[in-house]
Short mmCIF file of C-alpha atoms and ligand atoms in Angstrom, two decimals:
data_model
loop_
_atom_site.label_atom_id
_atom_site.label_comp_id
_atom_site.label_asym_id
_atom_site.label_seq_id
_atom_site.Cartn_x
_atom_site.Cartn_y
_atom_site.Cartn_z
CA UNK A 1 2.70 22.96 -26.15
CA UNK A 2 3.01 21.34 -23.00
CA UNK A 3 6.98 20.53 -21.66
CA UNK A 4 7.80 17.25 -21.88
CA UNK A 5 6.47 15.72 -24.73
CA UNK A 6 8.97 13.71 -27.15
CA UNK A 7 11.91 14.80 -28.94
CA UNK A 8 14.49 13.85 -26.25
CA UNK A 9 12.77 16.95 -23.86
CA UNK A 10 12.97 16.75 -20.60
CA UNK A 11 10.61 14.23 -18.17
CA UNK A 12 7.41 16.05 -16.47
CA UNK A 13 8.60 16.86 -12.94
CA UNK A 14 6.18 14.73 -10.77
CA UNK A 15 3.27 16.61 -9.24
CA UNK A 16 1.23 15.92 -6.41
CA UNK A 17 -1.93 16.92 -4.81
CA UNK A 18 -3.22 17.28 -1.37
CA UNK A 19 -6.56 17.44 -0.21
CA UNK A 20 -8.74 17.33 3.36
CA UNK A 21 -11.27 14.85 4.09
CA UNK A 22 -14.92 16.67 3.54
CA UNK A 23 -17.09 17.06 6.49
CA UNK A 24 -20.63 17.06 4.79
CA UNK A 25 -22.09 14.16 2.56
CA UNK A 26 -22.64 17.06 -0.37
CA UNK A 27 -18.74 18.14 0.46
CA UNK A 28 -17.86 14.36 0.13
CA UNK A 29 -19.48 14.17 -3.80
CA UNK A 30 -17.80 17.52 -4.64
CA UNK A 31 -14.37 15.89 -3.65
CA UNK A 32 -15.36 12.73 -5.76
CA UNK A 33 -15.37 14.77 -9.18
CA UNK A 34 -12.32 16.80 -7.99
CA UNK A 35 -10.34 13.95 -7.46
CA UNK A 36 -11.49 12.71 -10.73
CA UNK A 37 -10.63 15.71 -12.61
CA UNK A 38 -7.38 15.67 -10.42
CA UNK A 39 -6.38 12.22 -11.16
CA UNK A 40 -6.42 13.29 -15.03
CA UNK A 41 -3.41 15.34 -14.64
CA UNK A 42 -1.75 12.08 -13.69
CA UNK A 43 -0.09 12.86 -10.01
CA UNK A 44 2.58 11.10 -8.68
CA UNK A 45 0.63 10.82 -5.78
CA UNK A 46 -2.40 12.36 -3.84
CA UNK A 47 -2.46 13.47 -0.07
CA UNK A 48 -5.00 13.50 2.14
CA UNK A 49 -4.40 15.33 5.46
CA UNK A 50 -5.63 13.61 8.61
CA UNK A 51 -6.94 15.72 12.21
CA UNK A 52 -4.61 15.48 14.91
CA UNK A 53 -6.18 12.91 17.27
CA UNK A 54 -7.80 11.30 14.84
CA UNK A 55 -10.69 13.40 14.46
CA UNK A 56 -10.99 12.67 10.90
CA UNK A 57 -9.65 8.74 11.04
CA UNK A 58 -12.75 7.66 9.01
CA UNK A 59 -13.05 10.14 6.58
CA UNK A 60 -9.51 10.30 5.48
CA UNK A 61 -9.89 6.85 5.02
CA UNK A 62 -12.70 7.13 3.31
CA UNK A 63 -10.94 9.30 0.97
CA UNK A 64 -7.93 7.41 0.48
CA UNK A 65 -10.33 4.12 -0.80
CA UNK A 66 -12.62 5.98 -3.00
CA UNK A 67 -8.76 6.87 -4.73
CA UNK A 68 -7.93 3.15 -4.66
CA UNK A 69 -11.66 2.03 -6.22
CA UNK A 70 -12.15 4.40 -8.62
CA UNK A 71 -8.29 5.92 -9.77
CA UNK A 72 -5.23 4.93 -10.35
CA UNK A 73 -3.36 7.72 -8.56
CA UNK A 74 -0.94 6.20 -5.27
CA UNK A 75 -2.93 7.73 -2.51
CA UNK A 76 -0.88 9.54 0.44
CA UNK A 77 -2.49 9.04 4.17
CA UNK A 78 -1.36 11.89 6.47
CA UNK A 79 -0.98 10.36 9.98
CA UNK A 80 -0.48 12.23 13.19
CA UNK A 81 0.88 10.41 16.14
CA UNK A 82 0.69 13.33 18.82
CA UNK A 83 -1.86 12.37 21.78
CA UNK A 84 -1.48 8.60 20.80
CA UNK A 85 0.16 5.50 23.07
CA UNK A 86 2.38 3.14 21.02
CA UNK A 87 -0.64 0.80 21.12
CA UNK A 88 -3.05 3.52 19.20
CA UNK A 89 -0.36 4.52 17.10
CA UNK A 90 0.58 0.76 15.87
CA UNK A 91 -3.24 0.32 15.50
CA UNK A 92 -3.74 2.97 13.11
CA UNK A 93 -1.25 1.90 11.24
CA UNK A 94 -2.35 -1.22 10.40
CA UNK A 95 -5.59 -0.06 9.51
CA UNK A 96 -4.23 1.85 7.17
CA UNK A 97 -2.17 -0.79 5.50
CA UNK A 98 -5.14 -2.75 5.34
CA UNK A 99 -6.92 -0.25 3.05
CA UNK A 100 -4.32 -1.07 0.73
CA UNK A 101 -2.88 2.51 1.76
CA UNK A 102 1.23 2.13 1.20
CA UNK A 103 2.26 5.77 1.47
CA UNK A 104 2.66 7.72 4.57
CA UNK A 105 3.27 11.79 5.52
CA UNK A 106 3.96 10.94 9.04
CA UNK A 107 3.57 14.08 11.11
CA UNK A 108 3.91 14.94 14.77
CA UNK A 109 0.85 16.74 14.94
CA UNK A 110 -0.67 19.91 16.82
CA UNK A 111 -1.62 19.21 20.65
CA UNK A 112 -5.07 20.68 20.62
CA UNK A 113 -5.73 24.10 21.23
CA UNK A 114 -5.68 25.33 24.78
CA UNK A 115 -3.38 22.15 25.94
CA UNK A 116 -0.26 22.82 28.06
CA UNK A 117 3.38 22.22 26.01
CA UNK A 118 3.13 18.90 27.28
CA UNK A 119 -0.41 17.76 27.71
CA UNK A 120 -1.90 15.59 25.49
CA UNK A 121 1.38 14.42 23.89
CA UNK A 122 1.28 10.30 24.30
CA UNK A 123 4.06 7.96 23.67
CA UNK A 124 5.17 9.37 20.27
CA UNK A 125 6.92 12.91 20.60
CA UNK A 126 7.94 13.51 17.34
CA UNK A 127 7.17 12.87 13.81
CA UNK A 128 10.55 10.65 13.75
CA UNK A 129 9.00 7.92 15.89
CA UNK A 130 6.69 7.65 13.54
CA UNK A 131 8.38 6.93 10.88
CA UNK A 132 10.22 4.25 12.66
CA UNK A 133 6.80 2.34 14.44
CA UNK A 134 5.31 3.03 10.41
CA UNK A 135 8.34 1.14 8.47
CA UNK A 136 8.31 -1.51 12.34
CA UNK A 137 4.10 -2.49 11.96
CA UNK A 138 5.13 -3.10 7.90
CA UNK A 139 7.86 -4.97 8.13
CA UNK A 140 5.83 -7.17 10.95
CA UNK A 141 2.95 -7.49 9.32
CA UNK A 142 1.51 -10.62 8.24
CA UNK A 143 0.81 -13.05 6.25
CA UNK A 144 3.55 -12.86 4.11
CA UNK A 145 5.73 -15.08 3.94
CA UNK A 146 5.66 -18.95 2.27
CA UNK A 147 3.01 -19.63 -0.29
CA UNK A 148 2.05 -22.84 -2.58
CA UNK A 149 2.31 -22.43 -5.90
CA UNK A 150 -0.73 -23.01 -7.83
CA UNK A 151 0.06 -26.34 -9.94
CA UNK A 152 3.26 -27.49 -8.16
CA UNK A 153 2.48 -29.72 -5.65
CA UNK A 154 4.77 -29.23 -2.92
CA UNK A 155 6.43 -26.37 -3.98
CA UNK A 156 6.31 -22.94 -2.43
CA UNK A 157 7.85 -19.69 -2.76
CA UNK A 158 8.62 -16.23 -0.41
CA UNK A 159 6.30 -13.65 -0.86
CA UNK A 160 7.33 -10.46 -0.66
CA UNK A 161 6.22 -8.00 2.02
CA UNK A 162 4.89 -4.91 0.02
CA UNK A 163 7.25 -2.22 0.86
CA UNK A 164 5.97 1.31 2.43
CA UNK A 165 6.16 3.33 -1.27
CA UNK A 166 6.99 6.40 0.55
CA UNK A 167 7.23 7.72 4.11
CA UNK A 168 7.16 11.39 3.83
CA UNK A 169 7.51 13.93 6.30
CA UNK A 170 7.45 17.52 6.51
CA UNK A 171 9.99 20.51 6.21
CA UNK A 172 9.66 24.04 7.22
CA UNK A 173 11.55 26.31 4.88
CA UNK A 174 10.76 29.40 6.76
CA UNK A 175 11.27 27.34 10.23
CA UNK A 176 8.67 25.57 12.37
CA UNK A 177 6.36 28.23 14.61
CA UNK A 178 8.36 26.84 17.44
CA UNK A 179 11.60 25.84 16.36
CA UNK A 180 14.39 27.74 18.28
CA UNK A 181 16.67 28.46 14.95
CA UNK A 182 16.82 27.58 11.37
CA UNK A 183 19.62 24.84 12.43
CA UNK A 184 16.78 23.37 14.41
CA UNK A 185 14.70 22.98 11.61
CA UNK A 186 17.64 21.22 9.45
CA UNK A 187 18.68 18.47 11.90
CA UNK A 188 14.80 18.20 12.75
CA UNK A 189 14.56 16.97 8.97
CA UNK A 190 17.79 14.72 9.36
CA UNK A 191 16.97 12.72 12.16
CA UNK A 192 13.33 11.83 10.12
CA UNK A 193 15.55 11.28 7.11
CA UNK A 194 17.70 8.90 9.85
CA UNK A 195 14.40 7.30 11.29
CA UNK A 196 13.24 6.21 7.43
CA UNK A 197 11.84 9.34 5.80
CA UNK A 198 12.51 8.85 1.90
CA UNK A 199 10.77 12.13 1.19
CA UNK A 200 10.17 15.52 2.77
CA UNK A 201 7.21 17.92 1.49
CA UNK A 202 7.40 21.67 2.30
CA UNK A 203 4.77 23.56 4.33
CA UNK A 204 3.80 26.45 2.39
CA UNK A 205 6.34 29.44 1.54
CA UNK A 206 6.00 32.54 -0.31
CA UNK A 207 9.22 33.36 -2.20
CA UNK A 208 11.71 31.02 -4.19
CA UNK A 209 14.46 31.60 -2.11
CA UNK A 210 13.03 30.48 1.21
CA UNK A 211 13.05 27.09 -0.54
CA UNK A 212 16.01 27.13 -2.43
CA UNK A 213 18.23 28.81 0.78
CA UNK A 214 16.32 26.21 2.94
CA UNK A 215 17.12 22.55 0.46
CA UNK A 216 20.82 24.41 0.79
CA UNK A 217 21.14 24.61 4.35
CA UNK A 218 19.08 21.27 4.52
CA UNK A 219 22.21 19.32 2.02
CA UNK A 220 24.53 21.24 4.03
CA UNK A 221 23.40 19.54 6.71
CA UNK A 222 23.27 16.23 5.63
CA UNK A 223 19.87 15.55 4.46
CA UNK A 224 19.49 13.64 0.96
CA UNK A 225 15.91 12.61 0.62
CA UNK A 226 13.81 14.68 -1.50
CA UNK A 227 12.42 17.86 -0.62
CA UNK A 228 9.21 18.71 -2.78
CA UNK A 229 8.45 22.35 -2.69
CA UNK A 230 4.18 22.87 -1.03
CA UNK A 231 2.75 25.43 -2.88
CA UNK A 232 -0.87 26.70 -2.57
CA UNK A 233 -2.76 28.71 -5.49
CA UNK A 234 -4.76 31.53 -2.83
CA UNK A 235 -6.95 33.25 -4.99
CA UNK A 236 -8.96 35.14 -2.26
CA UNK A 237 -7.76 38.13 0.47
CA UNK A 238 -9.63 36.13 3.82
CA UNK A 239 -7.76 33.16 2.66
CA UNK A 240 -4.80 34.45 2.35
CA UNK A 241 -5.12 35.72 5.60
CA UNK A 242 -6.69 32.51 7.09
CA UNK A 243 -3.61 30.36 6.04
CA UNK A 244 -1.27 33.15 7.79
CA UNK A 245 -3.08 32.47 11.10
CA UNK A 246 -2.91 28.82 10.65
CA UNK A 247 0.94 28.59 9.39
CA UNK A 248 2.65 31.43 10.85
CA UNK A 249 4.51 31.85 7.76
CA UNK A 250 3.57 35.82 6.97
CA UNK A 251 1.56 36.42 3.65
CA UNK A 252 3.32 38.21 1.00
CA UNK A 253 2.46 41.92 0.86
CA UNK A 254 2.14 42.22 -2.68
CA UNK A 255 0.11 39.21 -3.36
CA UNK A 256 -2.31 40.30 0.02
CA UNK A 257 -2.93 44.27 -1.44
CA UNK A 258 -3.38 42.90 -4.96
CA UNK A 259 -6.14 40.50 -4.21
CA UNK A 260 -7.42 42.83 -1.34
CA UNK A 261 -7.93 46.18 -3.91
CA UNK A 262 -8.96 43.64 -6.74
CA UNK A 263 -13.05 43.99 -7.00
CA UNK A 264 -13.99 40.24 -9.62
CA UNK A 265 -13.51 37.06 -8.37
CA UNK A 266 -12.55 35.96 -11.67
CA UNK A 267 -9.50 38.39 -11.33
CA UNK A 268 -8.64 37.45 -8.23
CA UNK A 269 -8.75 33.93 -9.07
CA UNK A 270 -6.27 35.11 -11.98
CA UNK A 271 -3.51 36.95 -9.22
CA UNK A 272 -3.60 33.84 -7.07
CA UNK A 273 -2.88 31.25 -10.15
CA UNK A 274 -0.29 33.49 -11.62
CA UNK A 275 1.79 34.33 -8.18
CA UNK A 276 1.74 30.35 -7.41
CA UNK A 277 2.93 29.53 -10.59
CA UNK A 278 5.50 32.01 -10.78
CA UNK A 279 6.65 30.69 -7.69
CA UNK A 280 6.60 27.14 -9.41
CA UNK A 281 8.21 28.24 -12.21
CA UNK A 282 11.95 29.72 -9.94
CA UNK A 283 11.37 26.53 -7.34
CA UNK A 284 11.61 24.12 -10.69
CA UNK A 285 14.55 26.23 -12.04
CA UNK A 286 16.01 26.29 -9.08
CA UNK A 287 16.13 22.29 -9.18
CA UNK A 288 13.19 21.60 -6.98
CA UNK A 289 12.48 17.68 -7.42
CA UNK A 290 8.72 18.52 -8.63
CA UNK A 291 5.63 19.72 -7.12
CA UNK A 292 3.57 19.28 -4.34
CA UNK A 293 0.16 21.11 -5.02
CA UNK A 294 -2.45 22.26 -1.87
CA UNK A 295 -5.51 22.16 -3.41
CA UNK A 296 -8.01 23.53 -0.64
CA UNK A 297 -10.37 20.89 -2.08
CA UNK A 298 -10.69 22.16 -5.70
CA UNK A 299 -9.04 21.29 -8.97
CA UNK A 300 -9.58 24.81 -10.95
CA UNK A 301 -7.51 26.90 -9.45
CA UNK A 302 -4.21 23.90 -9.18
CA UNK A 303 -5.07 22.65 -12.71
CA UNK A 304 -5.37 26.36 -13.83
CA UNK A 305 -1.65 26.47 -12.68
CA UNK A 306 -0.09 23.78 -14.47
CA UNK A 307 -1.83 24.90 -17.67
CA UNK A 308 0.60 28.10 -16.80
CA UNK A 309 4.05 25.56 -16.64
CA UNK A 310 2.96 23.71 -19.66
CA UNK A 311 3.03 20.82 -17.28
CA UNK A 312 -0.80 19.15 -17.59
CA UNK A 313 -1.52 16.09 -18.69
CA UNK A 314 -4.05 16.52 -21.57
CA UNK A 315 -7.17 14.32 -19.84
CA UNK A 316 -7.46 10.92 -22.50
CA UNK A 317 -11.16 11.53 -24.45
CA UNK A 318 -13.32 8.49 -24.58
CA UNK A 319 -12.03 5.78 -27.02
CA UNK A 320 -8.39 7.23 -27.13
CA UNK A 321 -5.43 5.84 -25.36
CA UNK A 322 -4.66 7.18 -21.41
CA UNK A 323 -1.93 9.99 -22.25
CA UNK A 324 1.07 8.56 -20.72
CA UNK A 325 3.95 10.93 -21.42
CA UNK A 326 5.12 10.81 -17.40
CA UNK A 327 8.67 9.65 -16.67
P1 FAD B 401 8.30 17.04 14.14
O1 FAD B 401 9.14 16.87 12.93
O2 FAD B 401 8.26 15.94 15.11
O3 FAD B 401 8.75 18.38 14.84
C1 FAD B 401 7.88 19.01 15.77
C2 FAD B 401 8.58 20.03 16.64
O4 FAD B 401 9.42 19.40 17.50
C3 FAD B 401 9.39 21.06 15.92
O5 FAD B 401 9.26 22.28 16.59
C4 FAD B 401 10.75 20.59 16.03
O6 FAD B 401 11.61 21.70 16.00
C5 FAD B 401 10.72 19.87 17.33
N1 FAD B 401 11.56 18.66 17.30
C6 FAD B 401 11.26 17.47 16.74
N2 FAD B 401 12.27 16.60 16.88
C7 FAD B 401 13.22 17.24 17.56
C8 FAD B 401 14.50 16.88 18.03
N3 FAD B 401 15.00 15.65 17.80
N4 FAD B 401 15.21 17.78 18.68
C9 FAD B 401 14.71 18.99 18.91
N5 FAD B 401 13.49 19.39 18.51
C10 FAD B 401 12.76 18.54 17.84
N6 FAD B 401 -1.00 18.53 10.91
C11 FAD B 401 -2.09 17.74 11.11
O7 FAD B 401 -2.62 17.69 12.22
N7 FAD B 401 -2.61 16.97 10.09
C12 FAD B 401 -2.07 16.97 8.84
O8 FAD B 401 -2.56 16.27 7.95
C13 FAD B 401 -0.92 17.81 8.59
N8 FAD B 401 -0.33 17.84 7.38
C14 FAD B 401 0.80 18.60 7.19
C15 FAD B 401 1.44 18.57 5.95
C16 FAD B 401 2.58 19.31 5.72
C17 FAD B 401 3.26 19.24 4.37
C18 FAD B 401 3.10 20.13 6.76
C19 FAD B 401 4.32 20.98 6.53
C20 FAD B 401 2.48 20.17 8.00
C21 FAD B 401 1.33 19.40 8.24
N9 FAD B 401 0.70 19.39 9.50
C22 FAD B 401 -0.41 18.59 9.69
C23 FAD B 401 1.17 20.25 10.60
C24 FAD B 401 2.15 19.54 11.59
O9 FAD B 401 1.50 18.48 12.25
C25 FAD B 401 2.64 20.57 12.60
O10 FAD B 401 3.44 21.52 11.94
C26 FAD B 401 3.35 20.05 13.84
O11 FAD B 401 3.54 21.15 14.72
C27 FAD B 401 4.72 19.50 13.59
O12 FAD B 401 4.68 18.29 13.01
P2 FAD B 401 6.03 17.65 12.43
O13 FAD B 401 5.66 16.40 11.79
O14 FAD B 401 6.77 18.67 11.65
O15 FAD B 401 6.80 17.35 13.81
#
C-alpha cells in the first residue's frame, strides 16, 4: 500500500523528474509518451537540461511546451549562462518566460571542451549571476501592471507580476570536479542561496552519507533553501561507467561488479532499481526534502523505483477521478 494515503500518514515527499531534450524526431515521440507516463506519478516538477551555449535552446524549449500543452506538471528549464554577454543571457530569459516557463535550474555551465580556463566564459561567471539577471528580467518584465476591469468603467486594478516559482541551482555533495575544498563547495551554494536560489538539486552521489554529511556541512554553513537529493536508477555497466566520466563522482564498486558479472538485462535492470532506491530510501530517512529523479529519458526504470518506496501515484483510469493524494 503506497505511503501516504489517509489516516493522518505522512504527505508524499515531492518527486521530480529530469529529462534531456531528444535529438531525433523518433527520440522526440518516445519522450512524448514518457513524459506522459511520467506526469502520472504526479511530480512536483519536471526538468529539462539545456546544452551549454545553447546548443539545445530550441529543443529544450520544445520540451518544456509540449509539458505546458499537454500536462499539468510545472516544467523546470535548465539554463546555462557560461559563454553568454549580459545581452544573450537577458534574451534567453525572456524567451523563456514567454513560453509560460516560470521555473529555473540556473547553472554556470561547462566551457566547451578543449577551451582554456578562461575562454569562452562571457559576462556571467557563475551560476549566482544568474540567478540574480533571472529574478532582474522577471521583475522588469512587462505588461503588468494597471488593468480595466471588465464592467467597471473607470476602474482598474494592479496586476500582479507572476513570480519565478522556483530558481534552483545545483549542489555538489561529493564537491565540484574543480572546487579547491569541500568549504568551497558550501559557500559556493550560499552565495546562490544569497543571489535568490530558493532551491538547490544535488548532482548525482552514490552513498547516503555523502548527502546527509554534505546538507550538514551545507546548514552549518548557513544555507537554508532546500537541498533535493539527484539520484539516477543505472541499470547498465557502460552507463555506469559513462556517467563516471561525465561527473567525476567515482561509481560505486559494488553496484559496477554486480551489473558488470550480471549476464540478463532484465536483472540488471533489477540491481540498478534496487541500489537507487535503497539509496532513496536512507536520503528520505535521513530527512532529505524529497526526490529529484534522473531519468536518462525513460520512465521504467524511475517509476520502477518509486513502486519500491511505496511512493507512486496510482495513474487515474478513464472515467475515475485524477488521484490527488499529494500534499
Ligand atoms: P557555479 O555554482 O557557478 O560554480 C562553478 C564553479 O565555480 C565551481 O567550481 C565553484 O567552486 C566555482 N565558484 C563559483 N562561484 C564561486 C565563488 N563565488 N567563489 C569561488 N568559486 C566559485 N550543465 C549543462 O551544461 N546543462 C545542464 O542542463 C546541466 N544541468 C545540471 C543539473 C544538475 C542538478 C547539476 C548538479 C549539474 C548540471 N550541469 C549542467 C553541470 C554544471 O553546469 C557544471 O557542473 C558546471 O561546471 C558548474 O555549474 P554550476 O551551476 O554549479 O556553477
Amino acid at each position: 500500500e503506497p505511503a501516504g494515503d489517509g489516516d493522518g500518514a505522512r504527505p508524499r515527499p515531492p518527486i521530480s523528474f529530469e529529462l534531456f531534450p531528444p535529438r531525433t524526431d523518433a527520440a522526440a515521440i518516445a519522450l512524448g509518451r514518457t513524459i506522459d507516463r511520467l506526469a502520472e506519478a504526479d511530480p512536483a516538477f519536471i526538468s529539462v537540461t539545456f546544452g551549454a551555449g545553447g546548443s539545445s535552446r530550441d529543443r529544450s524549449l520544445t520540451v518544456l511546451r509540449y509539458m505546458l500543452e499537454h500536462t499539468d506538471v510545472e516544467p523546470m528549464a535548465h539554463l546555462t549562462c557560461v559563454g553568454s554577454s549580459h545581452a544573450e543571457a537577458n534574451r534567453l530569459v525572456r524567451e523563456f518566460l514567454d513560453a509560460g516557463v516560470t521555473s529555473f535550474l540556473a547553472l554556470r555551465g561547462d566551457p566547451p571542451v578543449g577551451a582554456g580556463p578562461e575562454a569562452g566564459i562571457g559576462d556571467l561567471e557563475s551560476a549566482a549571476e544568474l540567478v540574480q539577471l533571472i529574478h532582474r528580467v522577471q521583475e522588469e518584465r512587462e505588461p503588468y501592471g494597471q488593468v480595466g476591469i471588465p464592467g467597471i468603467p473607470g476602474a482598474t486594478r494592479i496586476l500582479e507580476r507572476p513570480r519565478p516559482e522556483r530558481v534552483a541551482v545545483a549542489a555538489f555533495p561529493t564537491g565540484h570536479p574543480r572546487s579547491r575544498g569541500a568549504g568551497q563547495d558550501v559557500d559556493v551554494l550560499l552565495a546562490k542561496e544569497v543571489a535568490g536560489a530558493n532551491l538547490a538539486i544535488t548532482q548525482l552521489f552514490w552513498h547516503a552519507d555523502d548527502y546527509l554529511g554534505f546538507v550538514e556541512r551545507a546548514r552549518a554553513g548557513g544555507v537554508t533553501i532546500p537541498i533535493l537529493p539527484g539520484i539516477m536508477p543505472v541499470t547498465t555497466p557502460a552507463r555506469l561507467a559513462r556517467l563516471e566520466q561525465l561527473t567525476g563522482v567515482p561509481a560505486p564498486s559494488e553496484l559496477a561488479i554486480a551489473l558488470e558479472i550480471e549476464p540478463d538485462a532484465d536483472a540488471q535492470f533489477d540491481l540498478g532499481v534496487d541500489f537507487a532506491a535503497d539509496l532513496a530510501g536512507e536520503v528520505l530517512a535521513g530527512g532529505a526534502p524529497g526526490l529529484h529523479l534522473y531519468t536518462f529519458n525513460r520512465h521504467e526504470a524511475v517509476l520502477a523505483v518509486l513502486d519500491l518506496l511505496g511512493l507512486r501515484t496510482i495513474p487515474a483510469h478513464a472515467g475515475t477521478e485524477r488521484n490527488t493524494r499529494e500534499r
